[in-house]
Coordinates of C-alpha atoms in Angstrom, one line a residue:
M1 CA -8.2 -9.0 -10.2
A2 CA -9.7 -6.1 -8.2
K3 CA -9.1 -2.6 -9.4
I4 CA -9.7 0.9 -8.1
V5 CA -10.4 4.1 -10.1
A6 CA -8.3 7.1 -9.2
W7 CA -8.3 10.6 -10.7
A8 CA -4.9 11.8 -12.0
D9 CA -4.2 15.5 -12.4
H10 CA -1.8 16.5 -15.2
R11 CA -0.9 19.2 -17.6
S12 CA -2.8 19.3 -20.9
A13 CA -2.9 21.9 -23.7
V14 CA -5.1 23.3 -26.5
F15 CA -4.0 25.3 -29.5
G16 CA -6.0 28.3 -30.5
R17 CA -6.8 32.0 -30.1
R18 CA -7.7 33.4 -26.8
K19 CA -10.3 36.1 -26.5
R20 CA -9.1 39.6 -27.5
A21 CA -5.9 38.0 -28.8
R22 CA -4.6 38.3 -32.4
Q23 CA -2.4 35.2 -32.6
E24 CA -3.0 31.5 -31.9
R25 CA -0.8 29.9 -29.2
W26 CA -0.7 27.0 -26.8
Q27 CA -2.8 27.3 -23.7
F28 CA -1.8 25.0 -20.9
M29 CA -4.3 23.8 -18.3
R30 CA -4.9 21.2 -15.6
S31 CA -6.8 18.1 -16.7
S32 CA -8.2 15.2 -14.6
T33 CA -8.1 11.8 -16.1
P34 CA -9.7 8.6 -14.5
V35 CA -7.1 5.8 -14.4
E36 CA -7.6 2.1 -13.3
I37 CA -5.1 0.8 -10.8
P38 CA -5.0 -2.9 -10.0
V39 CA -4.8 -4.1 -6.4
A40 CA -1.9 -6.5 -5.7
E41 CA -2.6 -10.1 -4.8
G42 CA -0.3 -11.4 -2.2
A43 CA 2.6 -9.8 -0.3
P44 CA 5.8 -8.5 -1.9
V45 CA 8.9 -10.8 -1.8
K46 CA 12.6 -10.3 -2.3
A47 CA 12.9 -11.2 -6.0
L48 CA 16.4 -10.1 -6.8
E49 CA 19.6 -9.2 -4.9
L50 CA 22.8 -8.0 -6.4
Q51 CA 26.0 -7.5 -4.5
Y52 CA 29.4 -5.9 -5.1
E53 CA 32.4 -4.9 -3.1
R54 CA 33.7 -1.4 -2.5
Y55 CA 36.2 0.3 -0.3
Q56 CA 34.9 1.9 2.9
G57 CA 37.3 4.8 2.9
E58 CA 40.4 5.8 0.8
W59 CA 40.7 3.6 -2.3
G60 CA 43.1 0.7 -1.7
R61 CA 44.0 1.5 1.9
S62 CA 40.9 0.4 3.7
P63 CA 38.9 -2.9 3.9
K64 CA 36.1 -3.5 1.4
Q65 CA 32.5 -3.8 2.3
T66 CA 29.7 -5.7 0.6
V67 CA 27.0 -3.5 -0.9
S68 CA 23.6 -5.1 -1.7
I69 CA 20.9 -3.9 -4.2
V70 CA 17.6 -5.5 -3.4
F71 CA 14.6 -5.5 -5.8
E72 CA 11.1 -6.5 -4.5
G73 CA 8.7 -8.5 -6.5
L74 CA 5.0 -7.9 -6.5
D75 CA 2.4 -9.6 -8.7
G76 CA 4.8 -11.0 -11.3
A77 CA 7.0 -7.9 -11.7
L78 CA 9.8 -6.0 -10.0
R79 CA 8.3 -3.0 -8.2
H80 CA 9.2 -0.3 -5.6
T81 CA 7.1 1.9 -3.4
M82 CA 6.4 5.4 -4.6
R83 CA 7.3 8.1 -2.0
L84 CA 7.2 11.8 -1.7
Q85 CA 10.3 13.9 -1.0
D86 CA 9.6 13.6 2.7
Q87 CA 9.5 9.8 2.3
R88 CA 5.8 9.5 2.8
P89 CA 4.2 6.8 0.7
V90 CA 2.1 7.9 -2.3
T91 CA -1.6 7.0 -2.1
P92 CA -4.0 7.0 -5.0
D93 CA -5.6 10.2 -3.8
L94 CA -2.3 12.1 -4.2
L95 CA -2.6 11.6 -8.0
H96 CA -5.4 14.2 -7.8
D97 CA -3.6 16.5 -5.4
P98 CA -1.8 19.3 -7.2
N99 CA 0.1 20.2 -4.1
A100 CA 1.8 16.8 -4.1
W101 CA 3.3 17.1 -7.6
R102 CA 6.9 16.6 -6.2
F103 CA 6.6 12.8 -6.5
A104 CA 6.7 13.4 -10.3
Q105 CA 10.1 11.6 -10.5
Y106 CA 8.0 8.4 -10.3
W107 CA 5.2 9.9 -12.5
P108 CA 6.9 10.8 -15.8
F109 CA 4.1 13.1 -16.9
E110 CA 3.4 16.8 -17.5
K111 CA 3.0 18.3 -14.1
A112 CA -0.3 20.1 -13.2
V113 CA 1.6 23.2 -12.3
D114 CA 3.5 25.9 -14.4
L115 CA 7.2 26.6 -14.3
K116 CA 6.8 28.8 -11.2
G117 CA 5.0 26.1 -9.3
D118 CA 1.6 27.7 -9.5
I119 CA -1.4 25.5 -10.2
L120 CA -2.6 25.7 -13.8
P121 CA -6.2 26.8 -14.5
D122 CA -8.8 24.1 -14.6
E123 CA -9.7 22.7 -18.1
A124 CA -13.1 24.3 -18.1
V125 CA -11.7 27.7 -17.1
A126 CA -8.9 27.6 -19.8
I127 CA -11.3 26.6 -22.6
A128 CA -13.7 29.4 -21.5
Q129 CA -10.9 31.8 -22.2
M130 CA -10.5 30.6 -25.8
A131 CA -12.3 32.3 -28.7
D132 CA -11.2 29.8 -31.2
I133 CA -9.7 26.3 -30.8
S134 CA -8.0 24.9 -33.9
R135 CA -6.3 21.9 -32.4
D136 CA -7.0 20.0 -29.1
G137 CA -4.4 17.7 -27.5
R138 CA -6.4 16.5 -24.5
E139 CA -7.4 13.1 -25.9
W140 CA -3.8 12.0 -26.6
Q141 CA -2.6 13.3 -23.3
Q142 CA -5.3 11.5 -21.4
A143 CA -4.4 8.3 -23.2
R144 CA -0.8 8.8 -22.1
A145 CA -1.9 9.3 -18.5
A146 CA -3.7 5.9 -18.6
R147 CA -0.6 4.3 -20.1
V148 CA 1.7 5.7 -17.4
A149 CA -0.7 4.5 -14.7
S150 CA -0.6 1.0 -16.2
D151 CA 2.8 0.6 -14.4
L152 CA 1.2 1.3 -11.0
M153 CA -0.2 -1.2 -8.5
M154 CA -1.8 -0.6 -5.1
H155 CA -0.8 -2.7 -2.0
E156 CA -2.1 -1.9 1.5
G157 CA -3.3 1.5 0.4
N158 CA 0.0 2.7 -1.2
L159 CA 1.1 2.8 -4.8
W160 CA 4.0 0.7 -6.2
K161 CA 5.6 1.4 -9.5
R162 CA 7.0 -1.2 -11.9
D163 CA 10.8 -1.3 -11.8
S164 CA 12.7 -1.3 -15.1
E165 CA 14.4 -4.7 -15.0
P166 CA 18.3 -4.7 -14.5
V167 CA 20.2 -6.4 -17.3
W168 CA 23.8 -6.8 -18.5
R169 CA 24.7 -4.5 -21.4
V170 CA 27.6 -5.7 -23.5
Q171 CA 29.2 -3.1 -25.8
M172 CA 32.6 -2.2 -27.2
Q173 CA 34.7 0.9 -26.4
A174 CA 38.3 1.5 -27.5
G175 CA 38.7 -2.0 -28.8
K176 CA 37.6 -3.6 -25.6
G177 CA 34.4 -5.5 -24.8
I178 CA 32.6 -4.1 -21.7
V179 CA 29.9 -5.6 -19.5
D180 CA 27.9 -2.9 -17.8
Y181 CA 25.0 -3.1 -15.4
G182 CA 22.1 -1.2 -16.7
R183 CA 18.4 -1.2 -17.5
A184 CA 16.5 -3.1 -20.1
N185 CA 14.5 -0.2 -21.6
T186 CA 17.4 2.1 -22.4
T187 CA 18.3 2.5 -26.1
K188 CA 20.6 5.5 -25.9
S189 CA 23.7 3.5 -27.0
G190 CA 24.4 0.4 -29.0
A191 CA 24.6 -2.7 -26.8
F192 CA 23.5 -6.3 -26.6
I193 CA 21.1 -7.0 -23.8
F194 CA 21.4 -10.1 -21.6
R195 CA 19.1 -11.0 -18.8
I196 CA 20.5 -10.6 -15.3
D197 CA 20.8 -14.3 -14.8
Q198 CA 23.0 -14.7 -18.0
Q199 CA 26.2 -13.0 -16.8
T200 CA 28.3 -15.9 -18.1
A201 CA 27.0 -15.4 -21.6
A202 CA 27.5 -11.6 -21.4
N203 CA 31.1 -12.2 -20.3
D204 CA 31.7 -14.6 -23.2
L205 CA 30.5 -12.1 -25.8
A206 CA 32.6 -9.3 -24.2
K207 CA 35.7 -11.5 -24.7
Q208 CA 34.8 -12.0 -28.4
L209 CA 34.4 -8.3 -28.9
T210 CA 37.8 -7.4 -27.4
L211 CA 40.3 -6.6 -30.2
K212 CA 43.1 -5.5 -27.9
G213 CA 43.9 -5.7 -24.2
R214 CA 41.6 -7.4 -21.8
P215 CA 37.8 -7.2 -21.6
K216 CA 36.3 -5.2 -18.8
L217 CA 33.9 -7.5 -17.0
N218 CA 31.5 -6.4 -14.3
S219 CA 32.4 -7.6 -10.8
M220 CA 28.7 -7.4 -9.6
R221 CA 27.2 -10.8 -8.7
V222 CA 23.7 -12.1 -8.3
A223 CA 23.2 -13.2 -4.7
H224 CA 19.5 -14.1 -5.0
L225 CA 17.1 -14.5 -7.9
D226 CA 13.5 -15.5 -8.4
S227 CA 13.2 -16.0 -12.2
A228 CA 9.4 -15.7 -11.9
Y229 CA 9.8 -11.9 -11.7
L230 CA 12.0 -11.6 -14.8
T231 CA 10.3 -10.5 -18.0
V232 CA 13.2 -9.7 -20.3
P233 CA 13.5 -12.4 -23.1
E234 CA 16.3 -14.9 -22.5
A235 CA 17.8 -14.4 -25.9
G236 CA 20.4 -11.7 -26.5
A237 CA 19.6 -8.4 -28.2
T238 CA 18.0 -8.5 -31.6
L239 CA 18.9 -6.3 -34.6
E240 CA 15.7 -4.3 -33.9
T241 CA 17.3 -3.2 -30.6
A242 CA 20.4 -2.1 -32.4
A243 CA 18.5 -0.2 -35.0
M244 CA 16.3 1.6 -32.4
A245 CA 19.4 2.5 -30.4
L246 CA 21.0 4.0 -33.5
R247 CA 17.8 6.0 -34.3
S248 CA 17.7 7.3 -30.7
N249 CA 21.3 8.6 -31.1
L250 CA 20.4 10.3 -34.4
R251 CA 17.3 12.1 -33.2
K252 CA 19.0 15.3 -32.1
L253 CA 21.2 15.3 -35.1
M254 CA 18.2 14.9 -37.4
S255 CA 16.5 17.9 -35.8
H256 CA 18.8 20.1 -38.0
R257 CA 17.2 20.5 -41.4
K258 CA 20.3 20.3 -43.6
V259 CA 21.6 17.2 -41.8
A260 CA 18.1 15.6 -41.9
E261 CA 18.0 16.1 -45.7
E262 CA 21.3 14.4 -46.1
L263 CA 20.5 11.5 -43.9
K264 CA 17.0 10.9 -45.1
P265 CA 17.9 8.8 -48.2
F266 CA 20.0 6.5 -46.1
E267 CA 17.2 6.1 -43.6
Q268 CA 14.9 5.1 -46.4
S269 CA 17.5 2.5 -47.5
L270 CA 17.4 1.1 -43.9
L271 CA 13.6 0.9 -44.1
S272 CA 13.8 -0.9 -47.4
A273 CA 16.4 -3.4 -46.2
W274 CA 14.3 -4.0 -43.1
A275 CA 11.3 -4.7 -45.2
S276 CA 13.2 -7.3 -47.2
G277 CA 13.9 -9.3 -43.9
D278 CA 17.5 -10.1 -44.8
T279 CA 19.8 -9.4 -41.8
A280 CA 23.0 -8.9 -43.9
D281 CA 21.2 -6.2 -45.9
V282 CA 20.1 -4.4 -42.7
I283 CA 23.6 -4.5 -41.2
A284 CA 25.0 -3.0 -44.4
A285 CA 22.4 -0.3 -44.4
L286 CA 23.1 0.5 -40.7
Q287 CA 26.8 0.7 -41.3
T288 CA 26.3 3.0 -44.4
L289 CA 24.1 5.3 -42.3
L290 CA 26.8 5.4 -39.6
R291 CA 29.5 6.3 -42.2
V292 CA 27.4 9.2 -43.4
Y293 CA 26.6 10.2 -39.9
D294 CA 30.3 10.2 -39.0
G295 CA 31.1 12.4 -42.0
I296 CA 28.7 15.2 -41.2
Y297 CA 28.9 15.0 -37.4
D298 CA 29.6 18.3 -35.5
P299 CA 30.0 18.4 -31.7
R300 CA 27.8 21.5 -31.7
Y301 CA 24.8 19.3 -32.5
D302 CA 25.1 17.5 -29.2
D303 CA 26.9 18.8 -26.2
R304 CA 26.9 15.4 -24.5
N305 CA 29.2 13.8 -27.2
S306 CA 32.1 16.1 -27.9
H307 CA 34.0 13.5 -30.0
S308 CA 33.6 12.2 -33.5
P309 CA 31.7 8.9 -33.7
S310 CA 34.4 7.2 -35.7
E311 CA 35.1 4.9 -32.8
A312 CA 31.4 4.2 -32.4
L313 CA 31.3 3.3 -36.1
C314 CA 34.0 0.6 -35.6
S315 CA 32.3 -0.6 -32.5
W316 CA 28.9 -1.0 -34.3
S317 CA 30.4 -2.8 -37.2
V318 CA 32.2 -5.3 -35.1
L319 CA 29.3 -5.6 -32.6
L320 CA 26.7 -6.4 -35.3
Q321 CA 29.0 -8.8 -37.2
I322 CA 30.0 -10.8 -34.1
G323 CA 26.3 -10.7 -32.9
L324 CA 25.3 -12.3 -36.2
E325 CA 28.0 -15.0 -36.0
A326 CA 27.1 -15.7 -32.4
N327 CA 23.4 -16.2 -33.3
L328 CA 22.4 -13.3 -31.2
I329 CA 20.9 -11.7 -34.3
P330 CA 18.5 -13.8 -36.5
T331 CA 19.6 -14.4 -40.1
T332 CA 16.0 -13.7 -41.2
L333 CA 14.0 -11.1 -39.3
P334 CA 10.8 -12.3 -37.6
G335 CA 7.7 -11.1 -39.3
E336 CA 6.4 -9.2 -36.2
T337 CA 9.5 -6.9 -36.0
T338 CA 9.3 -3.4 -37.4
I339 CA 11.6 -0.5 -37.8
G340 CA 8.9 1.7 -39.3
R341 CA 8.1 3.1 -35.8
L342 CA 11.4 5.0 -35.6
D343 CA 10.1 7.2 -32.7
E344 CA 8.0 6.3 -29.7
V345 CA 4.3 7.0 -29.9
A346 CA 4.7 9.7 -27.3
D347 CA 7.1 11.6 -29.6
D348 CA 4.5 11.6 -32.3
G349 CA 1.9 13.0 -29.9
L350 CA 4.2 15.7 -28.7
A351 CA 5.0 16.7 -32.3
E352 CA 1.3 17.0 -32.9
L353 CA 1.1 19.4 -30.0
G354 CA 4.0 21.5 -31.3
M355 CA 6.3 20.3 -28.6
D356 CA 9.3 18.0 -28.4
L357 CA 10.9 15.8 -25.8

């Protein structure tokens, strides 16, 4: 496959003492990193179309209209064109243009400008201002630039970005099984993931999860599908997904030292259970961790969740147990799964730089 090389400008940092300064601090600068971008083979096609009905005007007093969500497929993946705020397509040369940073919603990366919008000093200028550099974060940040660019592809001179694949997310709230439309790469809440073409299986699991009332099923339907552009595994969510989702929810709570000290032994128990490969032991360790979490939770730790996670505890317990009985969770964990990488590699790199997400 043909590839082009483009230069991507982004924010980088070094830690050290500036000239005539007494204390060490972070010095931000603009770095340029070469990235390889493949050129698409063939023209984009309509790979997926979802439809749902909604009222045109006042709810219940006007006719419904059909709304379509269309995903384009390009070179084996769902993709969309990158555009600036004025809807102009993004070209590879704009990755090197500090005045075009407003397309950053498609480029999840440190911008090459400061908080006021001013262009940061060039890397050579910033380092020349340093008298002593004790730690340098450029190598990791440049590797991240290359990783972010791996989702890009050029077609007819414009950049396309890989779309996160839509899926059905099955979870439990207030004793009811719920089927939500979401994205495959989100781990913020506990849910079983089903591929977009497995809506029937998602509905069946939601019915099993419902302890009272009726399940809440999604009324969205798949109008067109080309399975060649779907990459999410056909099997339901694994226990690893559940554990990573739980760890994601605990990250902010763990940032408080006293809470982290209290939860750390139970995290170690989870790691030990995971190493044993026995699913029942892992589920028990997860539920124990949730009970401790529920006992020390304080809404002040997280403004987004102002309620106690007692309900979430019940939901997780039922969700995991039914998932095990429905063969959505393997009895024995595969050898390649790991829970040791509790945080993403990007988080580790930011921690090394003295920053956090």
